[in-house]
XYZ file of C-alpha atoms in Angstrom:
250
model
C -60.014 -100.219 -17.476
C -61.138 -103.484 -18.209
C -59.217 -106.601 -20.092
C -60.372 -104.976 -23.018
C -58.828 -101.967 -22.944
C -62.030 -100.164 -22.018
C -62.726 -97.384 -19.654
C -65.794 -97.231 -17.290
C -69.015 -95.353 -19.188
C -69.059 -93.460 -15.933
C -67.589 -90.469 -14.135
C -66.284 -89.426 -10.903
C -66.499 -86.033 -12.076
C -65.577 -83.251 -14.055
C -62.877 -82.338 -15.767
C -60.163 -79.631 -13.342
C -61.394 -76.844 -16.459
C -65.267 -77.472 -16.791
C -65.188 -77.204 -12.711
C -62.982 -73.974 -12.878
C -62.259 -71.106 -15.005
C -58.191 -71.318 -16.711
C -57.490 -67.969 -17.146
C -55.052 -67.232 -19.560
C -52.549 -66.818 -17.056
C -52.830 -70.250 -16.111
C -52.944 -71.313 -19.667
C -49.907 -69.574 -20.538
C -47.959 -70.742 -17.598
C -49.119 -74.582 -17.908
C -48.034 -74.362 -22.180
C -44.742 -72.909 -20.925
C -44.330 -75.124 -18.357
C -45.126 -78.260 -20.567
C -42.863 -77.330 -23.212
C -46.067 -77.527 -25.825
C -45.401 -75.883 -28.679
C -47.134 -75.479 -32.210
C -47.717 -78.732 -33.661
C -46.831 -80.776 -30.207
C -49.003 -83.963 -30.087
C -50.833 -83.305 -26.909
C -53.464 -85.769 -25.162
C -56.214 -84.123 -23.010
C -56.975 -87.138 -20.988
C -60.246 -86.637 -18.628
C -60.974 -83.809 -21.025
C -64.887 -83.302 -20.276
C -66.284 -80.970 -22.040
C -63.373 -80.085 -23.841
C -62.523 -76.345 -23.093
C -58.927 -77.072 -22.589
C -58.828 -79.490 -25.585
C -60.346 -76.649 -27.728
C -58.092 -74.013 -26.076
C -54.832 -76.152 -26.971
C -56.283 -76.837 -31.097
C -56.644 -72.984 -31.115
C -53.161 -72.484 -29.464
C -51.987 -74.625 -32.582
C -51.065 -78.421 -30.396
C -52.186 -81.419 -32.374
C -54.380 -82.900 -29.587
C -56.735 -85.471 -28.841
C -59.254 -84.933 -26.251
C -60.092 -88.232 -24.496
C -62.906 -88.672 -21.788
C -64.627 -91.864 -20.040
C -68.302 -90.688 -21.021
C -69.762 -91.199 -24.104
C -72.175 -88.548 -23.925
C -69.316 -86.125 -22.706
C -67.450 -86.779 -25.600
C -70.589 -86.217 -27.936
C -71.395 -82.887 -26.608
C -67.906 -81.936 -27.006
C -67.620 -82.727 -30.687
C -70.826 -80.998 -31.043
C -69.360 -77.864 -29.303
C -65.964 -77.913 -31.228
C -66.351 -79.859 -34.309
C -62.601 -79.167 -35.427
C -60.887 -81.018 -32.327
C -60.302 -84.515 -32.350
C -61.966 -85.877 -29.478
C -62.201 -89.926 -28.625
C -64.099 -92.007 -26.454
C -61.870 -93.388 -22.956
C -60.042 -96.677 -24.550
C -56.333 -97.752 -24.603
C -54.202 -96.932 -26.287
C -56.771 -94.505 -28.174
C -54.447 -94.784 -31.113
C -53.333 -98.701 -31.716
C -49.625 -99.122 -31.165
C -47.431 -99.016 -34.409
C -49.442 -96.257 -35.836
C -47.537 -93.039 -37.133
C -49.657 -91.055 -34.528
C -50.058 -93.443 -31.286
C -47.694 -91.213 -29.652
C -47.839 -87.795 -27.637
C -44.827 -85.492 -26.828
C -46.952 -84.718 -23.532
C -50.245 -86.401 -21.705
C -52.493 -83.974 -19.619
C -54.608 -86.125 -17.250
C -57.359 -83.872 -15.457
C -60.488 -86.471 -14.254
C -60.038 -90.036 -14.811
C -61.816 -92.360 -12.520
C -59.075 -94.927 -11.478
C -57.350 -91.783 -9.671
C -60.369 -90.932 -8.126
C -59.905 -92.765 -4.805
C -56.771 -93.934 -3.778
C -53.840 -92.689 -5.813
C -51.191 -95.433 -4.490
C -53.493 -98.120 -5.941
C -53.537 -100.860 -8.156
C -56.051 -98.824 -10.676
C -54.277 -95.775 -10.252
C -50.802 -97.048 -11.157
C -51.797 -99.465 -13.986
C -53.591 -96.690 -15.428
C -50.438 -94.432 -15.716
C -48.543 -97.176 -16.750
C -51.270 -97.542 -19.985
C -50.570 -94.082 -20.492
C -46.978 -93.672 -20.363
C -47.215 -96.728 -23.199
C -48.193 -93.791 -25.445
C -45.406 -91.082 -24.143
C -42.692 -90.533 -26.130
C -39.213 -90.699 -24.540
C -38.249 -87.267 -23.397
C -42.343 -86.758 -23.086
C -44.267 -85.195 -19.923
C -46.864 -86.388 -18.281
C -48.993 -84.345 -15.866
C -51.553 -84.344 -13.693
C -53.611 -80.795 -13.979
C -55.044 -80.158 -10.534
C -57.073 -76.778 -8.991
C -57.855 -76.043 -5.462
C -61.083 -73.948 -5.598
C -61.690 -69.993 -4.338
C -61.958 -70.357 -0.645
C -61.102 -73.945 0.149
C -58.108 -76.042 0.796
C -58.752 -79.783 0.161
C -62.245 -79.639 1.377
C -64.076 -79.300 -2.044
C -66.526 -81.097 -4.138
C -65.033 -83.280 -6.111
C -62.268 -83.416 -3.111
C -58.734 -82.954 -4.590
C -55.774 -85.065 -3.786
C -52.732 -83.512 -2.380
C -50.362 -82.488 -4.311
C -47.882 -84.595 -2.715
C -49.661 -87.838 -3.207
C -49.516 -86.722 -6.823
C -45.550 -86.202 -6.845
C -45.472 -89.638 -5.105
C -47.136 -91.357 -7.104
C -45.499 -90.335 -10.347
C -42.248 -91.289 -8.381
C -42.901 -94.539 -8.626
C -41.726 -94.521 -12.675
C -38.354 -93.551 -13.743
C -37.773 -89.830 -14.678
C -37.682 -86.639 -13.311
C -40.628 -85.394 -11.406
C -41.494 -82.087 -10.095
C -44.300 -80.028 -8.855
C -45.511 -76.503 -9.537
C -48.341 -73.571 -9.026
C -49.384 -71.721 -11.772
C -49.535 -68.184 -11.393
C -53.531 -67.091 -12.258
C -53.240 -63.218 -12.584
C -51.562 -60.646 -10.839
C -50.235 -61.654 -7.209
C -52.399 -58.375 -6.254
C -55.120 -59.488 -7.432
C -56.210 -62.330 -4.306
C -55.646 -59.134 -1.687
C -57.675 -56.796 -3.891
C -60.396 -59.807 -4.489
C -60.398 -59.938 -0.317
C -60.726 -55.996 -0.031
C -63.596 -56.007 -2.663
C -64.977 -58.949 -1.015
C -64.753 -61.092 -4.239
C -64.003 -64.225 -4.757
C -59.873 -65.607 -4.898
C -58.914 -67.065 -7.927
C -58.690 -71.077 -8.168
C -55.030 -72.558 -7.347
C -54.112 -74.060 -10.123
C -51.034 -77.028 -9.733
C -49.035 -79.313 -11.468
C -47.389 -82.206 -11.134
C -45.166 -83.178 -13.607
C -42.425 -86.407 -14.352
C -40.592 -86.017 -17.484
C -39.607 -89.804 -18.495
C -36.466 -90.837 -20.118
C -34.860 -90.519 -23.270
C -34.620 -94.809 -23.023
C -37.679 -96.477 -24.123
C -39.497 -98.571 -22.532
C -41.670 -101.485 -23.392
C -45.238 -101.901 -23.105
C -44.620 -105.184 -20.439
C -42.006 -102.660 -18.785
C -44.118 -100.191 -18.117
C -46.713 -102.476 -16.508
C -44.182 -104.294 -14.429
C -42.932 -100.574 -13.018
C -47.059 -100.127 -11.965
C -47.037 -103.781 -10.560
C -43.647 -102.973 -8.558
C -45.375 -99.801 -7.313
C -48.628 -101.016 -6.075
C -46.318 -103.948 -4.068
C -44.025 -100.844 -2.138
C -46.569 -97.960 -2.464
C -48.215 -97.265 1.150
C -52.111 -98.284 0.632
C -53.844 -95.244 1.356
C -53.434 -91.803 -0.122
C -53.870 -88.442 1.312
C -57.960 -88.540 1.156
C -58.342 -91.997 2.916
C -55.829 -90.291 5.600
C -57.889 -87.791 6.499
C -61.128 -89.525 6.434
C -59.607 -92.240 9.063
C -57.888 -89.674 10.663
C -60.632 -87.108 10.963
C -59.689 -85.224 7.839
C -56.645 -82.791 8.732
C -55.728 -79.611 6.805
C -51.957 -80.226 6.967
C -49.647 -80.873 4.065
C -48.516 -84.018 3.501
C -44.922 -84.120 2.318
C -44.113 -86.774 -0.367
């Protein structure tokens, strides 16, 4: 994000649900887990091509499906002409307005995050977002290993760790979760019948306080963070270390 408020026309790639299926499993368990409910204010931020925007509208959230790509966003309205969808700015509803804020903010692919979650970018932008969380709201990152791979996948996937830790960093309560996608029996039956696993679907979730917070605090918490943070996530680890499978704990 720029001085401006804006967000890079570019991205670092697709949304967690253009790049994999959400089966309804996973959709059920991540609107339970959530606590969305008909008529929550919901932001789909890194939406893409909006499938989980459009799957919220229908579920009966009052979202907003923001993306960093212009053209993304275009094709999206296009596709589902009765979901609000927005161009990447901040805050994409001005401050003071009856509807700048969201019970819970859904962050899939946004570009600062792309790298190095423990820097500057990354905590600055969740810091901007939080600014438009109400107290008591969630924020989560949405997160999917693919069929078949751990961390080795294209776009490469943080750890979910480094995604715990990061949110750590602001006050609340964080915590971290799988999703179930479909019956347990159904990865050993996929491996008999020589199909595919389904994706691993995770999130990582802080719940902020019932106190609000300022704009100014929020940034200061982000500043704090990227002073006492370690430098390098869980990627840049494993490239310098000759990327390792192995968890890394929080």
């Amino acid at each position: 994000m720029d001085r401006q408020g804006r967000w890079p026309q570019k991205r670092e790639g697709p949304a967690e649900t253009d790049r994999l299926d959400l089966s309804r499993s996973v959709f059920r368990s991540l609107v339970a887990s959530l606590k969305i409910n008909i008529g929550s204010r919901v932001l789909d931020a890194g939406c893409g091509s909006g499938q989980l925007t459009q799957r919220l509208h229908a579920f009966g959230a009052d979202v907003l499906g923001l993306d960093e790509s212009a053209k993304t966003i275009r094709d999206a309205s296009q596709a589902f002409p009765h979901v609000a969808f927005q161009v990447g700015q901040f805050p994409p509803i001005p401050l003071g307005h009856p509807d700048a804020e969201f019970e819970v903010i859904i962050v899939q692919g946004l570009s600062p995050y792309a790298d190095n979650l423990f820097g500057r970018a990354a905590f600055q932008m969740t810091a901007d977002l939080l600014c438009s969380l109400r107290p008591n709201g969630r924020f989560a990152f949405l997160n999917a290993i693919a069929p078949g791979h751990g961390r080795e996948q294209d776009p490469p996937s943080h750890s979910i760790a480094c995604y715990a830790r990061h949110l750590s960093f602001f006050p609340g309560v964080c915590r971290v979760c799988h999703l179930p996608n479909g019956p347990t029996t159904g990865v050993v039956l996929s491996k008999i019948l020589g199909q595919r696993s389904p994706a691993i679907w995770r999130l990582a979730v802080l719940k902020i306080p019932s106190e609000r917070l300022s704009a100014e605090m929020w940034r200061q918490l982000a500043e704090q963070a990227t002073a006492v943070s370690p430098k390098q996530c869980c990627d840049q680890r494993d490239s310098a270390a000759g990327s390792s499978d192995s968890p890394r704990a929080a």
